[in-house]
Amino acid sequence: MQPGDALEELELGEQEQEAPKGGEHPLGNALWDRLIPGISIPPALLPDRAIALLSVLLALSFVLLMALSIVNFRRVSMAWEALEEARMRDESSHTAAWLNLSQVQHALDKQLSKEAKAVRIQLLNVSQEVEKMQGRMAQCEAGCGKELLGRLQDLEARNALEPVLQQLEEVKRELSVVLEESRGLSRILCPTCPPGWLQFARTCYFFSSTTKSWLEAKEFCGDLNGHLATVSSEQENKFLANHVMENRIFWLGLTDSSREGHWQWEDGSSLSVSFWNSGEPNNVGEHGEDCATIFSNGRWNDVSCSNKEAWICERSC
């Protein structure tokens, strides 16, 4: 090899080292193929593509975040609506419960007032009877006192004071027993009912032998300081039925003329017990059936108030 040839080869080697070939990446084709195999990107476009890829990733992340936020917001809204509906139902249930409690309290107060009124009437009757019995006992005590005084004087005259005192104590005990029995009878028995009336417990009943309309029968009982019969127990209903003549019906003081289907007694009290016949009351007929009657078997029936029927009056002893 000539010296000139060696110098030319050295210069060519230096030129190859100073400028890489146009298709070779600055990092080296081998290293780029390891990072992104199969894709060849010009060096000038690498920063722009990286920024675009990062922007796309950020946009996708933002969209995903918004979608998740919307889904969570809708879930929270649905949960809030469910809670609001539950609260409304709870308030409705509390309101209904309070209304029912108020109605029950009102009904109880009304029933207690009626019972208290009946008790006051009974106490008034008992007090009158006790006053009469006390008057009778006072008369008896006066008469007995005179008799005892006479017996005591006789015994003193015979110098038998000791037996007299013993007999006096016995008479006192007997008198106290009689007084106590009289008080007990005054609480149980009532005075004799008027002629033509029958007694049950502390009540007198009149069974008519003629017929009238319900209103006429009501007026008749009112003229006798009574009213058409009311029924408050099974025993009272049996008593009335036992005095109802066969194949006849008698008016009771029960009507729904003020409001159809709302049966109440003449004094305005509601039914506590009832003994309606099968299928009754049925309110049949052109003008309806608004007044109650009782059969001899104790069953009740509704008929027209203008019918002419027998009736039962009731009054206290």
Short mmCIF file of C-alpha atoms in Angstrom, two decimals:
data_model
loop_
_atom_site.label_atom_id
_atom_site.label_comp_id
_atom_site.label_asym_id
_atom_site.label_seq_id
_atom_site.Cartn_x
_atom_site.Cartn_y
_atom_site.Cartn_z
CA MET A 1 0.00 0.00 0.00
CA GLN A 2 1.25 3.44 -0.87
CA PRO A 3 1.43 6.23 1.73
CA GLY A 4 -1.11 8.28 -0.25
CA ASP A 5 -3.64 5.45 -0.19
CA ALA A 6 -3.41 5.14 3.59
CA LEU A 7 -4.04 8.82 4.04
CA GLU A 8 -7.18 8.71 1.87
CA GLU A 9 -8.59 5.79 3.89
CA LEU A 10 -7.98 7.68 7.18
CA GLU A 11 -9.85 10.76 5.90
CA LEU A 12 -12.79 8.67 4.72
CA GLY A 13 -12.99 6.99 8.17
CA GLU A 14 -13.10 10.35 9.91
CA GLN A 15 -15.91 11.58 7.59
CA GLU A 16 -17.97 8.46 8.31
CA GLN A 17 -17.57 9.04 12.06
CA GLU A 18 -18.60 12.75 11.87
CA ALA A 19 -21.93 12.34 9.99
CA PRO A 20 -24.32 9.42 10.53
CA LYS A 21 -26.21 8.05 7.62
CA GLY A 22 -29.58 9.68 6.79
CA GLY A 23 -31.71 6.62 7.76
CA GLU A 24 -30.01 5.95 11.10
CA HIS A 25 -31.55 7.23 14.36
CA PRO A 26 -29.35 9.29 16.74
CA LEU A 27 -29.90 6.67 19.48
CA GLY A 28 -28.90 3.95 17.12
CA ASN A 29 -31.18 1.73 15.07
CA ALA A 30 -30.54 -1.24 17.35
CA LEU A 31 -31.59 0.63 20.55
CA TRP A 32 -34.79 2.13 18.90
CA ASP A 33 -35.83 -1.30 17.66
CA ARG A 34 -35.58 -2.57 21.23
CA LEU A 35 -37.80 0.28 22.57
CA ILE A 36 -40.45 0.30 19.79
CA PRO A 37 -39.93 -2.75 17.59
CA GLY A 38 -41.28 -2.60 14.07
CA ILE A 39 -41.85 1.21 14.01
CA SER A 40 -39.42 3.64 12.52
CA ILE A 41 -40.06 7.28 13.46
CA PRO A 42 -38.01 10.11 12.11
CA PRO A 43 -36.04 11.84 14.87
CA ALA A 44 -37.65 15.23 14.19
CA LEU A 45 -41.19 13.89 14.88
CA LEU A 46 -40.46 12.05 18.19
CA PRO A 47 -41.22 14.96 20.66
CA ASP A 48 -44.51 15.92 18.90
CA ARG A 49 -45.79 12.35 18.92
CA ALA A 50 -44.97 11.95 22.61
CA ILE A 51 -46.82 15.14 23.48
CA ALA A 52 -49.84 14.09 21.38
CA LEU A 53 -49.90 10.63 23.02
CA LEU A 54 -49.72 12.21 26.48
CA SER A 55 -52.57 14.58 25.56
CA VAL A 56 -54.73 11.67 24.36
CA LEU A 57 -54.05 9.77 27.59
CA LEU A 58 -54.94 12.84 29.67
CA ALA A 59 -58.15 13.35 27.68
CA LEU A 60 -59.16 9.71 28.11
CA SER A 61 -58.43 9.92 31.84
CA PHE A 62 -60.57 13.07 32.11
CA VAL A 63 -63.45 11.46 30.20
CA LEU A 64 -63.24 8.34 32.38
CA LEU A 65 -63.19 10.49 35.53
CA MET A 66 -66.23 12.45 34.33
CA ALA A 67 -68.10 9.22 33.51
CA LEU A 68 -67.37 7.80 36.95
CA SER A 69 -68.43 11.11 38.56
CA ILE A 70 -71.73 11.11 36.63
CA VAL A 71 -72.44 7.48 37.60
CA ASN A 72 -71.71 8.19 41.27
CA PHE A 73 -73.81 11.35 41.15
CA ARG A 74 -76.77 9.41 39.72
CA ARG A 75 -76.35 6.74 42.39
CA VAL A 76 -76.26 9.38 45.12
CA SER A 77 -79.37 11.04 43.61
CA MET A 78 -81.24 7.73 43.51
CA ALA A 79 -80.24 6.98 47.11
CA TRP A 80 -81.37 10.46 48.19
CA GLU A 81 -84.73 10.02 46.44
CA ALA A 82 -85.18 6.63 48.15
CA LEU A 83 -84.40 8.21 51.53
CA GLU A 84 -86.86 11.04 50.84
CA GLU A 85 -89.60 8.55 49.90
CA ALA A 86 -88.90 6.55 53.05
CA ARG A 87 -89.12 9.74 55.12
CA MET A 88 -92.45 10.68 53.50
CA ARG A 89 -93.84 7.18 54.15
CA ASP A 90 -92.67 7.37 57.75
CA GLU A 91 -94.35 10.76 58.21
CA SER A 92 -97.55 9.40 56.62
CA SER A 93 -97.53 6.37 58.92
CA HIS A 94 -96.99 8.61 61.98
CA THR A 95 -99.82 10.89 60.88
CA ALA A 96 -102.18 7.97 60.33
CA ALA A 97 -101.24 6.43 63.68
CA TRP A 98 -101.85 9.75 65.47
CA LEU A 99 -105.22 10.15 63.74
CA ASN A 100 -106.27 6.62 64.72
CA LEU A 101 -105.14 7.24 68.31
CA SER A 102 -107.14 10.48 68.44
CA GLN A 103 -110.27 8.73 67.13
CA VAL A 104 -109.91 5.90 69.68
CA GLN A 105 -109.42 8.42 72.51
CA HIS A 106 -112.48 10.37 71.40
CA ALA A 107 -114.59 7.19 71.29
CA LEU A 108 -113.36 6.15 74.74
CA ASP A 109 -114.09 9.59 76.19
CA LYS A 110 -117.59 9.49 74.75
CA GLN A 111 -118.24 5.99 76.09
CA LEU A 112 -116.88 6.91 79.53
CA SER A 113 -119.06 10.01 79.68
CA LYS A 114 -122.16 7.92 78.91
CA GLU A 115 -121.21 5.33 81.51
CA ALA A 116 -120.53 8.08 84.05
CA LYS A 117 -123.95 9.58 83.35
CA ALA A 118 -125.61 6.19 83.89
CA VAL A 119 -123.66 5.70 87.13
CA ARG A 120 -124.73 9.14 88.37
CA ILE A 121 -128.38 8.29 87.69
CA GLN A 122 -128.03 4.99 89.54
CA LEU A 123 -126.30 6.68 92.48
CA LEU A 124 -129.08 9.26 92.64
CA ASN A 125 -131.71 6.51 92.77
CA VAL A 126 -129.73 4.64 95.43
CA SER A 127 -129.34 7.79 97.54
CA GLN A 128 -133.09 8.38 97.39
CA GLU A 129 -133.75 4.81 98.47
CA VAL A 130 -131.22 5.09 101.29
CA GLU A 131 -132.93 8.26 102.53
CA LYS A 132 -136.28 6.48 102.56
CA MET A 133 -134.82 3.51 104.40
CA GLN A 134 -133.15 5.82 106.93
CA GLY A 135 -136.51 7.45 107.59
CA ARG A 136 -138.11 4.06 108.10
CA MET A 137 -135.23 2.96 110.37
CA ALA A 138 -135.60 6.15 112.42
CA GLN A 139 -139.29 5.40 112.95
CA CYS A 140 -138.41 1.82 113.82
CA GLU A 141 -135.71 2.94 116.26
CA ALA A 142 -138.15 5.28 117.98
CA GLY A 143 -140.74 2.53 118.36
CA CYS A 144 -138.18 -0.03 119.43
CA GLY A 145 -136.70 2.43 121.90
CA LYS A 146 -140.04 2.87 123.60
CA GLU A 147 -140.56 -0.87 123.77
CA LEU A 148 -137.08 -1.43 125.19
CA LEU A 149 -137.56 1.32 127.74
CA GLY A 150 -140.78 -0.29 128.93
CA ARG A 151 -139.10 -3.69 129.24
CA LEU A 152 -136.20 -2.11 131.10
CA GLN A 153 -138.50 -0.44 133.59
CA ASP A 154 -140.31 -3.72 134.18
CA LEU A 155 -137.05 -5.55 134.79
CA GLU A 156 -135.76 -2.84 137.13
CA ALA A 157 -138.95 -3.13 139.11
CA ARG A 158 -138.21 -6.82 139.55
CA ASN A 159 -134.64 -6.13 140.69
CA ALA A 160 -133.20 -8.07 137.73
CA LEU A 161 -130.77 -5.52 136.34
CA GLU A 162 -128.18 -8.04 135.23
CA PRO A 163 -130.48 -10.09 132.96
CA VAL A 164 -131.96 -6.84 131.66
CA LEU A 165 -128.57 -5.60 130.52
CA GLN A 166 -127.86 -8.89 128.77
CA GLN A 167 -131.21 -8.83 127.02
CA LEU A 168 -130.64 -5.19 126.07
CA GLU A 169 -127.33 -6.09 124.41
CA GLU A 170 -128.99 -8.93 122.53
CA VAL A 171 -131.74 -6.60 121.32
CA LYS A 172 -129.13 -4.09 120.17
CA ARG A 173 -127.29 -6.76 118.20
CA GLU A 174 -130.52 -7.94 116.61
CA LEU A 175 -131.45 -4.38 115.73
CA SER A 176 -128.03 -3.76 114.12
CA VAL A 177 -128.42 -6.93 112.05
CA VAL A 178 -131.86 -5.81 110.89
CA LEU A 179 -130.54 -2.38 109.96
CA GLU A 180 -127.65 -3.86 107.99
CA GLU A 181 -129.96 -6.22 106.12
CA SER A 182 -132.28 -3.34 105.33
CA ARG A 183 -129.39 -1.30 103.91
CA GLY A 184 -128.33 -4.27 101.76
CA LEU A 185 -131.85 -4.70 100.41
CA SER A 186 -132.07 -0.99 99.61
CA ARG A 187 -128.97 -1.33 97.41
CA ILE A 188 -130.33 -4.35 95.51
CA LEU A 189 -134.07 -3.88 95.23
CA CYS A 190 -135.89 -0.92 93.80
CA PRO A 191 -139.41 0.29 94.67
CA THR A 192 -142.38 -1.45 93.14
CA CYS A 193 -142.97 -0.71 89.46
CA PRO A 194 -146.24 1.02 88.45
CA PRO A 195 -149.27 -1.22 87.83
CA GLY A 196 -149.02 -2.97 84.47
CA TRP A 197 -145.21 -2.71 84.37
CA LEU A 198 -142.74 -5.60 84.74
CA GLN A 199 -139.45 -5.35 86.62
CA PHE A 200 -136.01 -6.57 85.49
CA ALA A 201 -132.97 -5.62 87.63
CA ARG A 202 -133.55 -1.92 88.49
CA THR A 203 -135.71 -1.18 85.44
CA CYS A 204 -139.47 -1.31 84.75
CA TYR A 205 -140.90 -2.35 81.34
CA PHE A 206 -144.32 -1.82 79.78
CA PHE A 207 -145.53 -4.15 76.98
CA SER A 208 -148.38 -2.61 74.98
CA SER A 209 -151.47 -4.50 73.85
CA THR A 210 -152.26 -2.06 71.00
CA THR A 211 -150.26 -0.88 67.99
CA LYS A 212 -148.79 2.48 66.96
CA SER A 213 -146.17 3.84 64.59
CA TRP A 214 -142.63 4.14 65.93
CA LEU A 215 -142.92 7.91 66.53
CA GLU A 216 -146.34 7.54 68.23
CA ALA A 217 -144.95 4.80 70.47
CA LYS A 218 -141.98 7.03 71.32
CA GLU A 219 -144.31 9.86 72.36
CA PHE A 220 -146.44 7.46 74.42
CA CYS A 221 -143.38 6.29 76.40
CA GLY A 222 -142.25 9.88 76.88
CA ASP A 223 -145.63 10.80 78.42
CA LEU A 224 -144.98 8.04 81.01
CA ASN A 225 -141.54 9.47 81.90
CA GLY A 226 -139.88 6.65 79.98
CA HIS A 227 -138.57 5.82 76.52
CA LEU A 228 -138.71 2.98 74.01
CA ALA A 229 -136.75 -0.02 75.29
CA THR A 230 -132.98 -0.21 74.86
CA VAL A 231 -130.93 -3.42 75.14
CA SER A 232 -127.50 -3.43 76.77
CA SER A 233 -126.99 -7.14 77.56
CA GLU A 234 -127.98 -10.61 76.44
CA GLN A 235 -129.90 -11.19 79.70
CA GLU A 236 -131.99 -8.07 79.12
CA ASN A 237 -132.73 -9.16 75.53
CA LYS A 238 -133.86 -12.59 76.76
CA PHE A 239 -136.14 -10.95 79.34
CA LEU A 240 -137.84 -8.84 76.65
CA ALA A 241 -138.17 -11.80 74.28
CA ASN A 242 -139.83 -13.93 76.99
CA HIS A 243 -142.63 -11.36 77.28
CA VAL A 244 -143.14 -10.83 73.54
CA MET A 245 -146.28 -12.60 72.34
CA GLU A 246 -145.95 -15.29 69.68
CA ASN A 247 -146.39 -14.14 66.06
CA ARG A 248 -146.07 -10.46 67.07
CA ILE A 249 -143.26 -7.94 66.98
CA PHE A 250 -142.60 -5.01 69.32
CA TRP A 251 -140.88 -1.68 68.68
CA LEU A 252 -137.44 -1.09 70.25
CA GLY A 253 -135.92 2.37 70.68
CA LEU A 254 -133.39 1.66 67.89
CA THR A 255 -133.28 3.60 64.58
CA ASP A 256 -130.99 4.70 61.74
CA SER A 257 -133.31 7.42 60.45
CA SER A 258 -130.69 10.16 61.00
CA ARG A 259 -128.06 8.36 58.90
CA GLU A 260 -128.61 5.16 56.93
CA GLY A 261 -126.72 2.21 58.41
CA HIS A 262 -125.74 4.12 61.58
CA TRP A 263 -128.00 2.48 64.17
CA GLN A 264 -128.32 4.18 67.54
CA TRP A 265 -130.71 4.17 70.47
CA GLU A 266 -133.35 6.81 71.08
CA ASP A 267 -131.07 8.60 73.60
CA GLY A 268 -128.29 8.93 70.97
CA SER A 269 -126.07 6.12 72.30
CA SER A 270 -124.52 3.62 69.88
CA LEU A 271 -125.02 -0.14 69.84
CA SER A 272 -122.95 -2.10 72.35
CA VAL A 273 -124.59 -5.48 71.59
CA SER A 274 -126.92 -6.53 68.76
CA PHE A 275 -129.12 -9.53 67.99
CA TRP A 276 -130.10 -9.01 64.35
CA ASN A 277 -131.90 -11.80 62.53
CA SER A 278 -130.04 -13.49 59.67
CA GLY A 279 -129.76 -11.12 56.70
CA GLU A 280 -130.95 -8.11 58.73
CA PRO A 281 -130.96 -5.15 58.67
CA ASN A 282 -131.59 -5.01 54.90
CA ASN A 283 -133.49 -1.69 54.42
CA VAL A 284 -135.85 -3.06 51.75
CA GLY A 285 -138.90 -1.34 50.31
CA GLU A 286 -139.56 1.92 48.52
CA HIS A 287 -139.23 4.07 51.66
CA GLY A 288 -136.63 1.88 53.40
CA GLU A 289 -136.65 0.37 56.88
CA ASP A 290 -135.25 2.64 59.59
CA CYS A 291 -136.73 1.33 62.88
CA ALA A 292 -135.97 -1.90 64.78
CA THR A 293 -138.35 -4.50 66.22
CA ILE A 294 -137.87 -7.62 68.36
CA PHE A 295 -139.43 -11.08 67.82
CA SER A 296 -140.44 -13.58 70.47
CA ASN A 297 -137.22 -15.53 69.75
CA GLY A 298 -135.14 -12.48 70.69
CA ARG A 299 -134.02 -11.67 67.14
CA TRP A 300 -134.23 -8.14 65.70
CA ASN A 301 -135.53 -6.90 62.35
CA ASP A 302 -135.68 -3.50 60.63
CA VAL A 303 -139.09 -2.36 59.32
CA SER A 304 -140.68 0.87 58.10
CA CYS A 305 -141.16 3.34 60.95
CA SER A 306 -144.73 4.07 59.75
CA ASN A 307 -145.87 0.49 60.41
CA LYS A 308 -148.36 -0.08 63.21
CA GLU A 309 -146.73 -2.38 65.77
CA ALA A 310 -146.82 -3.04 69.51
CA TRP A 311 -144.08 -1.43 71.59
CA ILE A 312 -142.03 -1.73 74.79
CA CYS A 313 -141.51 1.24 77.14
CA GLU A 314 -138.68 1.41 79.66
CA ARG A 315 -138.12 3.54 82.78
CA SER A 316 -136.03 3.42 85.95
CA CYS A 317 -137.49 2.13 89.18
#
